[in-house]
PDB file of C-alpha atoms in Angstrom:
ATOM      1  CA  ALA A 140     -16.617 -17.725  -7.104  1.00 49.00           C
ATOM      2  CA  ASN A 141     -15.081 -16.297 -10.279  1.00 53.00           C
ATOM      3  CA  ALA A 142     -11.719 -16.416 -12.095  1.00 57.00           C
ATOM      4  CA  GLY A 143     -10.223 -19.312 -10.154  1.00 63.00           C
ATOM      5  CA  PHE A 144     -10.901 -18.059  -6.615  1.00 72.00           C
ATOM      6  CA  ASP A 145     -12.518 -21.195  -5.208  1.00 73.00           C
ATOM      7  CA  ASN A 146     -12.186 -20.489  -1.469  1.00 73.00           C
ATOM      8  CA  ASP A 147     -11.873 -24.207  -0.690  1.00 72.00           C
ATOM      9  CA  GLY A 148      -8.657 -24.094   1.324  1.00 72.00           C
ATOM     10  CA  ALA A 149      -7.077 -26.837  -0.780  1.00 71.00           C
ATOM     11  CA  ALA A 150      -3.340 -27.394  -0.369  1.00 70.00           C
ATOM     12  CA  GLY A 151      -1.405 -24.741  -2.297  1.00 70.00           C
ATOM     13  CA  ASP A 152      -4.606 -22.790  -2.869  1.00 80.00           C
ATOM     14  CA  GLU A 153      -5.226 -21.293   0.564  1.00 88.00           C
ATOM     15  CA  VAL A 154      -6.309 -17.723   1.257  1.00 92.00           C
ATOM     16  CA  THR A 155      -3.360 -16.212   3.118  1.00 93.00           C
ATOM     17  CA  ALA A 156      -4.213 -12.505   3.357  1.00 95.00           C
ATOM     18  CA  VAL A 157      -7.187 -10.162   2.947  1.00 96.00           C
ATOM     19  CA  SER A 158      -7.736  -6.403   3.063  1.00 97.00           C
ATOM     20  CA  THR A 159     -10.929  -4.364   2.920  1.00 96.00           C
ATOM     21  CA  SER A 160     -11.706  -0.702   2.373  1.00 93.00           C
ATOM     22  CA  PHE A 161     -14.816   1.481   2.001  1.00 89.00           C
ATOM     23  CA  ALA A 162     -16.610  -0.624  -0.625  1.00 93.00           C
ATOM     24  CA  ASN A 163     -13.973  -2.956  -2.049  1.00 95.00           C
ATOM     25  CA  ALA A 164     -11.760  -5.814  -0.931  1.00 96.00           C
ATOM     26  CA  CYS A 165      -8.834  -7.938  -2.107  1.00 96.00           C
ATOM     27  CA  ALA A 166      -7.390 -11.253  -1.002  1.00 95.00           C
ATOM     28  CA  ILE A 167      -4.394 -13.440  -1.784  1.00 94.00           C
ATOM     29  CA  GLU A 168      -5.174 -17.020  -2.732  1.00 92.00           C
ATOM     30  CA  GLY A 169      -2.427 -19.363  -3.831  1.00 90.00           C
ATOM     31  CA  GLY A 170      -0.063 -16.431  -4.193  1.00 91.00           C
ATOM     32  CA  GLU A 171      -2.378 -14.551  -6.592  1.00 90.00           C
ATOM     33  CA  VAL A 172      -4.401 -11.394  -5.864  1.00 92.00           C
ATOM     34  CA  PHE A 173      -8.163 -11.289  -6.345  1.00 93.00           C
ATOM     35  CA  CYS A 174     -10.379  -8.208  -5.833  1.00 93.00           C
ATOM     36  CA  TRP A 175     -14.099  -7.425  -5.782  1.00 94.00           C
ATOM     37  CA  GLY A 176     -16.582  -4.639  -4.969  1.00 95.00           C
ATOM     38  CA  ASN A 177     -16.570  -1.013  -6.113  1.00 93.00           C
ATOM     39  CA  ASN A 178     -14.371  -0.208  -9.100  1.00 92.00           C
ATOM     40  CA  ASN A 179     -14.991   3.454  -9.887  1.00 89.00           C
ATOM     41  CA  ASN A 180     -11.253   4.205  -9.847  1.00 88.00           C
ATOM     42  CA  ASN A 181      -9.975   0.885 -11.251  1.00 87.00           C
ATOM     43  CA  GLN A 182      -9.059  -0.019  -7.666  1.00 91.00           C
ATOM     44  CA  LEU A 183      -9.802  -3.675  -8.386  1.00 91.00           C
ATOM     45  CA  GLY A 184      -6.941  -3.835 -10.875  1.00 88.00           C
ATOM     46  CA  LEU A 185      -9.074  -5.566 -13.502  1.00 85.00           C
ATOM     47  CA  GLY A 186      -7.954  -3.470 -16.456  1.00 79.00           C
ATOM     48  CA  ALA A 187      -9.121  -0.346 -18.230  1.00 71.00           C
ATOM     49  CA  ASN A 188     -11.874  -2.247 -20.048  1.00 71.00           C
ATOM     50  CA  PHE A 189     -13.490  -3.365 -16.787  1.00 77.00           C
ATOM     51  CA  GLN A 190     -15.026  -0.297 -15.139  1.00 73.00           C
ATOM     52  CA  GLY A 191     -18.021  -1.581 -13.213  1.00 82.00           C
ATOM     53  CA  ALA A 192     -18.376  -3.088  -9.772  1.00 89.00           C
ATOM     54  CA  THR A 193     -18.273  -6.853  -9.354  1.00 90.00           C
ATOM     55  CA  ASN A 194     -19.718  -9.018  -6.605  1.00 92.00           C
ATOM     56  CA  VAL A 195     -17.329 -11.927  -7.158  1.00 91.00           C
ATOM     57  CA  PRO A 196     -13.515 -12.100  -6.844  1.00 92.00           C
ATOM     58  CA  ASN A 197     -11.562 -11.485 -10.037  1.00 89.00           C
ATOM     59  CA  ARG A 198      -7.822 -11.821 -10.506  1.00 88.00           C
ATOM     60  CA  VAL A 199      -5.798  -8.605 -10.736  1.00 89.00           C
ATOM     61  CA  VAL A 200      -4.545  -8.417 -14.308  1.00 79.00           C
ATOM     62  CA  ASP A 201      -0.994  -7.963 -15.521  1.00 63.00           C
ATOM     63  CA  THR A 202      -1.388  -5.483 -18.375  1.00 57.00           C
ATOM     64  CA  ALA A 203       1.337  -3.084 -17.301  1.00 59.00           C
ATOM     65  CA  THR A 204       3.735  -5.498 -15.604  1.00 67.00           C
ATOM     66  CA  PRO A 205       3.573  -9.127 -16.784  1.00 71.00           C
ATOM     67  CA  GLU A 206       5.973 -10.195 -14.034  1.00 73.00           C
ATOM     68  CA  PHE A 207       3.279  -9.537 -11.438  1.00 78.00           C
ATOM     69  CA  ARG A 208       1.293 -12.536 -12.682  1.00 75.00           C
ATOM     70  CA  ALA A 209       4.339 -14.783 -12.354  1.00 76.00           C
ATOM     71  CA  ALA A 210       5.314 -13.524  -8.893  1.00 81.00           C
ATOM     72  CA  THR A 211       3.983 -14.859  -5.589  1.00 88.00           C
ATOM     73  CA  ALA A 212       2.016 -12.234  -3.665  1.00 91.00           C
ATOM     74  CA  THR A 213       2.641 -12.173   0.084  1.00 92.00           C
ATOM     75  CA  SER A 214       0.827  -9.086   1.397  1.00 94.00           C
ATOM     76  CA  ILE A 215      -2.112  -6.986   0.233  1.00 96.00           C
ATOM     77  CA  SER A 216      -3.554  -3.632   1.284  1.00 97.00           C
ATOM     78  CA  VAL A 217      -6.394  -1.670  -0.308  1.00 96.00           C
ATOM     79  CA  GLY A 218      -7.643   1.860   0.156  1.00 92.00           C
ATOM     80  CA  PHE A 219     -10.645   3.791  -1.064  1.00 89.00           C
ATOM     81  CA  SER A 220      -9.374   4.246  -4.628  1.00 91.00           C
ATOM     82  CA  TYR A 221      -6.296   2.048  -5.094  1.00 93.00           C
ATOM     83  CA  GLY A 222      -4.523  -1.028  -3.847  1.00 94.00           C
ATOM     84  CA  CYS A 223      -0.975  -2.354  -3.445  1.00 94.00           C
ATOM     85  CA  ALA A 224       0.584  -5.769  -2.947  1.00 92.00           C
ATOM     86  CA  THR A 225       4.022  -7.182  -2.331  1.00 90.00           C
ATOM     87  CA  ALA A 226       5.108  -9.981  -4.651  1.00 86.00           C
ATOM     88  CA  SER A 227       8.560 -11.534  -4.663  1.00 78.00           C
ATOM     89  CA  THR A 228      10.890  -8.564  -4.075  1.00 73.00           C
ATOM     90  CA  SER A 229       8.695  -5.733  -5.344  1.00 82.00           C
ATOM     91  CA  VAL A 230       5.636  -3.601  -4.618  1.00 86.00           C
ATOM     92  CA  TYR A 231       2.847  -3.419  -7.201  1.00 88.00           C
ATOM     93  CA  CYS A 232       0.016  -0.874  -7.103  1.00 90.00           C
ATOM     94  CA  TRP A 233      -3.096  -0.183  -9.182  1.00 90.00           C
ATOM     95  CA  GLY A 234      -6.060   2.182  -9.321  1.00 90.00           C
ATOM     96  CA  SER A 235      -6.222   5.959  -9.020  1.00 89.00           C
ATOM     97  CA  ASN A 236      -3.094   8.014  -8.544  1.00 89.00           C
ATOM     98  CA  TYR A 237      -4.204  11.545  -7.727  1.00 86.00           C
ATOM     99  CA  SER A 238      -1.383  12.242  -5.276  1.00 91.00           C
ATOM    100  CA  GLY A 239       1.199   9.705  -6.380  1.00 91.00           C
ATOM    101  CA  GLY A 240      -0.078   6.859  -4.204  1.00 91.00           C
ATOM    102  CA  LEU A 241       0.993   4.285  -6.797  1.00 89.00           C
ATOM    103  CA  GLY A 242       4.623   5.313  -6.396  1.00 88.00           C
ATOM    104  CA  ASN A 243       5.328   5.148 -10.128  1.00 85.00           C
ATOM    105  CA  THR A 244       6.866   8.641 -10.559  1.00 86.00           C
ATOM    106  CA  THR A 245       3.624  10.060 -12.043  1.00 86.00           C
ATOM    107  CA  THR A 246       0.077  10.970 -11.047  1.00 88.00           C
ATOM    108  CA  ASN A 247      -1.409   8.847 -13.822  1.00 84.00           C
ATOM    109  CA  GLY A 248      -3.588   5.939 -12.781  1.00 80.00           C
ATOM    110  CA  VAL A 249      -2.531   2.548 -14.094  1.00 77.00           C
ATOM    111  CA  THR A 250      -3.697  -1.023 -13.848  1.00 71.00           C
ATOM    112  CA  VAL A 251      -0.636  -2.520 -12.166  1.00 69.00           C
ATOM    113  CA  LYS A 252       2.662  -0.752 -11.677  1.00 70.00           C
ATOM    114  CA  VAL A 253       5.848  -1.329  -9.756  1.00 66.00           C
ATOM    115  CA  ALA A 254       6.497   1.216  -7.015  1.00 66.00           C
ATOM    116  CA  GLN A 255       9.902   2.654  -7.791  1.00 63.00           C
ATOM    117  CA  GLY A 256      12.249   5.027  -5.978  1.00 59.00           C
ATOM    118  CA  ASP A 257      14.138   3.740  -2.976  1.00 63.00           C
ATOM    119  CA  PHE A 258      12.681   0.250  -3.331  1.00 68.00           C
ATOM    120  CA  THR A 259      14.969  -0.305  -6.314  1.00 65.00           C
ATOM    121  CA  THR A 260      18.054  -0.078  -4.094  1.00 64.00           C
ATOM    122  CA  GLY A 261      19.391  -2.600  -1.636  1.00 61.00           C
ATOM    123  CA  ASN A 262      19.030  -6.348  -1.498  1.00 59.00           C
ATOM    124  CA  ALA A 263      16.270  -6.689   1.086  1.00 68.00           C
ATOM    125  CA  ASN A 264      12.825  -7.783  -0.028  1.00 80.00           C
ATOM    126  CA  VAL A 265       9.802  -5.568   0.571  1.00 86.00           C
ATOM    127  CA  ALA A 266       8.052  -7.564   3.273  1.00 89.00           C
ATOM    128  CA  ALA A 267       4.757  -5.684   3.547  1.00 93.00           C
ATOM    129  CA  VAL A 268       2.826  -2.707   2.188  1.00 94.00           C
ATOM    130  CA  GLU A 269       0.082  -0.556   3.733  1.00 96.00           C
ATOM    131  CA  VAL A 270      -2.336   1.750   1.897  1.00 96.00           C
ATOM    132  CA  GLY A 271      -3.976   4.699   3.639  1.00 95.00           C
ATOM    133  CA  TRP A 272      -6.403   7.167   2.099  1.00 91.00           C
ATOM    134  CA  ASP A 273      -4.001   8.727  -0.419  1.00 93.00           C
ATOM    135  CA  HIS A 274      -0.611   7.548   0.814  1.00 96.00           C
ATOM    136  CA  SER A 275       1.211   4.247   1.134  1.00 95.00           C
ATOM    137  CA  CYS A 276       4.122   2.818   3.095  1.00 96.00           C
ATOM    138  CA  GLY A 277       6.302  -0.253   2.669  1.00 94.00           C
ATOM    139  CA  ASN A 278       8.675  -2.172   4.920  1.00 93.00           C
ATOM    140  CA  GLN A 279      11.908  -3.171   3.211  1.00 90.00           C
ATOM    141  CA  GLY A 280      14.368  -4.984   5.421  1.00 89.00           C
ATOM    142  CA  GLY A 281      12.848  -3.410   8.534  1.00 93.00           C
ATOM    143  CA  LYS A 282      13.146   0.109   7.145  1.00 93.00           C
ATOM    144  CA  LEU A 283      10.032   2.146   6.400  1.00 95.00           C
ATOM    145  CA  ARG A 284       9.427   4.159   3.250  1.00 93.00           C
ATOM    146  CA  CYS A 285       6.265   6.091   2.333  1.00 95.00           C
ATOM    147  CA  TRP A 286       4.885   7.838  -0.752  1.00 94.00           C
ATOM    148  CA  GLY A 287       1.794   9.627  -2.087  1.00 95.00           C
ATOM    149  CA  GLU A 288      -0.163  12.435  -0.432  1.00 96.00           C
ATOM    150  CA  GLY A 289       2.060  14.419   1.927  1.00 97.00           C
ATOM    151  CA  ASP A 290      -0.445  16.734   3.636  1.00 97.00           C
ATOM    152  CA  ASP A 291      -0.195  16.859   7.434  1.00 97.00           C
ATOM    153  CA  GLY A 292       3.207  15.174   7.303  1.00 98.00           C
ATOM    154  CA  ARG A 293       1.741  11.680   6.936  1.00 98.00           C
ATOM    155  CA  LEU A 294       4.813  10.479   4.985  1.00 98.00           C
ATOM    156  CA  GLY A 295       7.072  11.097   7.982  1.00 98.00           C
ATOM    157  CA  ASN A 296       9.843  12.635   5.874  1.00 98.00           C
ATOM    158  CA  GLY A 297       9.751  16.092   7.463  1.00 98.00           C
ATOM    159  CA  SER A 298       7.695  17.550   4.628  1.00 98.00           C
ATOM    160  CA  THR A 299       4.056  18.123   3.715  1.00 98.00           C
ATOM    161  CA  SER A 300       4.713  17.742  -0.024  1.00 97.00           C
ATOM    162  CA  ASP A 301       3.533  14.778  -2.085  1.00 97.00           C
ATOM    163  CA  ALA A 302       6.078  12.109  -3.010  1.00 94.00           C
ATOM    164  CA  LEU A 303       5.709  10.280  -6.323  1.00 91.00           C
ATOM    165  CA  THR A 304       8.132   7.511  -5.317  1.00 89.00           C
ATOM    166  CA  PRO A 305       8.938   5.820  -1.993  1.00 91.00           C
ATOM    167  CA  THR A 306      10.912   8.069   0.358  1.00 92.00           C
ATOM    168  CA  ASN A 307      12.606   7.262   3.646  1.00 94.00           C
ATOM    169  CA  VAL A 308      10.780   8.047   6.864  1.00 97.00           C
ATOM    170  CA  ASN A 309      13.060  10.438   8.727  1.00 98.00           C
ATOM    171  CA  VAL A 310      15.444   9.286  11.403  1.00 97.00           C
ATOM    172  CA  THR A 311      14.761  11.050  14.705  1.00 97.00           C
ATOM    173  CA  ALA A 312      16.297  10.878  18.145  1.00 95.00           C
ATOM    174  CA  ASP A 313      14.266   7.757  18.946  1.00 97.00           C
ATOM    175  CA  PHE A 314      13.073   6.409  15.587  1.00 97.00           C
ATOM    176  CA  LEU A 315      16.224   5.136  13.912  1.00 97.00           C
ATOM    177  CA  ASN A 316      14.676   3.520  10.794  1.00 95.00           C
ATOM    178  CA  ALA A 317      17.675   1.212  10.819  1.00 94.00           C
ATOM    179  CA  GLY A 318      16.037  -2.109  10.069  1.00 93.00           C
ATOM    180  CA  PHE A 319      13.924  -2.783  13.148  1.00 96.00           C
ATOM    181  CA  VAL A 320      10.397  -1.816  12.065  1.00 97.00           C
ATOM    182  CA  THR A 321       8.162  -4.828  12.798  1.00 96.00           C
ATOM    183  CA  ALA A 322       4.652  -3.445  12.206  1.00 97.00           C
ATOM    184  CA  PHE A 323       3.066  -0.358  10.678  1.00 98.00           C
ATOM    185  CA  SER A 324      -0.302   1.010   9.580  1.00 97.00           C
ATOM    186  CA  ALA A 325      -1.320   3.872   7.280  1.00 97.00           C
ATOM    187  CA  GLY A 326      -4.499   5.767   8.148  1.00 95.00           C
ATOM    188  CA  ASP A 327      -6.397   8.663   6.620  1.00 93.00           C
ATOM    189  CA  LYS A 328      -3.947  11.439   7.455  1.00 96.00           C
ATOM    190  CA  HIS A 329      -1.428   9.728   9.705  1.00 98.00           C
ATOM    191  CA  THR A 330       0.870   6.711  10.014  1.00 98.00           C
ATOM    192  CA  CYS A 331       2.096   4.632  12.946  1.00 98.00           C
ATOM    193  CA  ALA A 332       4.943   2.129  13.183  1.00 98.00           C
ATOM    194  CA  ALA A 333       6.472  -0.164  15.785  1.00 98.00           C
ATOM    195  CA  GLU A 334      10.246  -0.175  15.967  1.00 98.00           C
ATOM    196  CA  SER A 335      12.275  -2.132  18.521  1.00 96.00           C
ATOM    197  CA  GLY A 336       9.194  -2.546  20.703  1.00 96.00           C
ATOM    198  CA  LYS A 337       8.335   1.170  20.729  1.00 97.00           C
ATOM    199  CA  LEU A 338       5.402   2.857  18.977  1.00 98.00           C
ATOM    200  CA  PHE A 339       5.830   5.964  16.830  1.00 98.00           C
ATOM    201  CA  CYS A 340       3.203   8.011  14.961  1.00 98.00           C
ATOM    202  CA  TRP A 341       3.235  11.031  12.660  1.00 98.00           C
ATOM    203  CA  GLY A 342       0.913  13.106  10.465  1.00 98.00           C
ATOM    204  CA  GLY A 343      -2.370  14.834  11.241  1.00 98.00           C
ATOM    205  CA  ASN A 344      -3.468  14.941  14.865  1.00 98.00           C
ATOM    206  CA  SER A 345      -6.714  16.922  14.971  1.00 96.00           C
ATOM    207  CA  SER A 346      -8.443  14.156  16.912  1.00 96.00           C
ATOM    208  CA  GLY A 347      -5.442  13.107  18.961  1.00 97.00           C
ATOM    209  CA  GLN A 348      -4.773  10.154  16.664  1.00 97.00           C
ATOM    210  CA  LEU A 349      -1.025  10.350  17.238  1.00 98.00           C
ATOM    211  CA  GLY A 350      -1.559   9.425  20.873  1.00 97.00           C
ATOM    212  CA  ASN A 351       1.026  11.881  22.159  1.00 93.00           C
ATOM    213  CA  GLY A 352      -1.255  13.810  24.497  1.00 96.00           C
ATOM    214  CA  THR A 353      -1.714  16.747  22.126  1.00 96.00           C
ATOM    215  CA  ASN A 354      -3.631  17.720  19.009  1.00 97.00           C
ATOM    216  CA  THR A 355      -0.533  18.977  17.234  1.00 97.00           C
ATOM    217  CA  GLY A 356       0.550  17.211  14.081  1.00 97.00           C
ATOM    218  CA  ALA A 357       4.053  15.925  13.372  1.00 98.00           C
ATOM    219  CA  THR A 358       5.953  15.547  10.106  1.00 98.00           C
ATOM    220  CA  THR A 359       8.435  13.037  11.570  1.00 98.00           C
ATOM    221  CA  PRO A 360       8.014  10.061  13.947  1.00 98.00           C
ATOM    222  CA  SER A 361       7.249  11.066  17.512  1.00 93.00           C
TER     223      SER A 361
END
């Protein structure tokens, strides 16, 4: 394979995480992120000068944020047109940014960029990140924050507006968002999370994907 991704499982060089999307994929090997497949929206993070698809893994570059190369990546998630990873205490995203899915305060696509907003506060590390179709969510100290496309209430913040930086998922009568989120997943138009052993979902519900016995959407966890 290419650019140092040898896939041999050698000590200190193991593949520890992988994520796939429509026609692209990324993996973490030895704490570094490698991507391959379709690259029409720079979703492989290989830089503005690399526009075509690739059938071998290439390392995500560090043009915008040199610290990403020095950090140790621990989780990876890719969507149709962009990807995000956690490394050390931060979230890094790259690719298209039509609805603010990169969380960098703009709608401009970049190669690699730190997700800002609420993730810059507090001492807890961002443990994991999930990319949906045009929105993303991250778990920081057991609290969930989401950003990007807001249609259908998929961000869980009580709104259907886009968010260009991470925003807190709303506290409800049952979903406390107080540090006990253990798992979460971002879909096309909805999001689900497990907190204190209970499952909560929000966003679009046209196909019953919220699992609440209705086809009515929700803008906060239910």
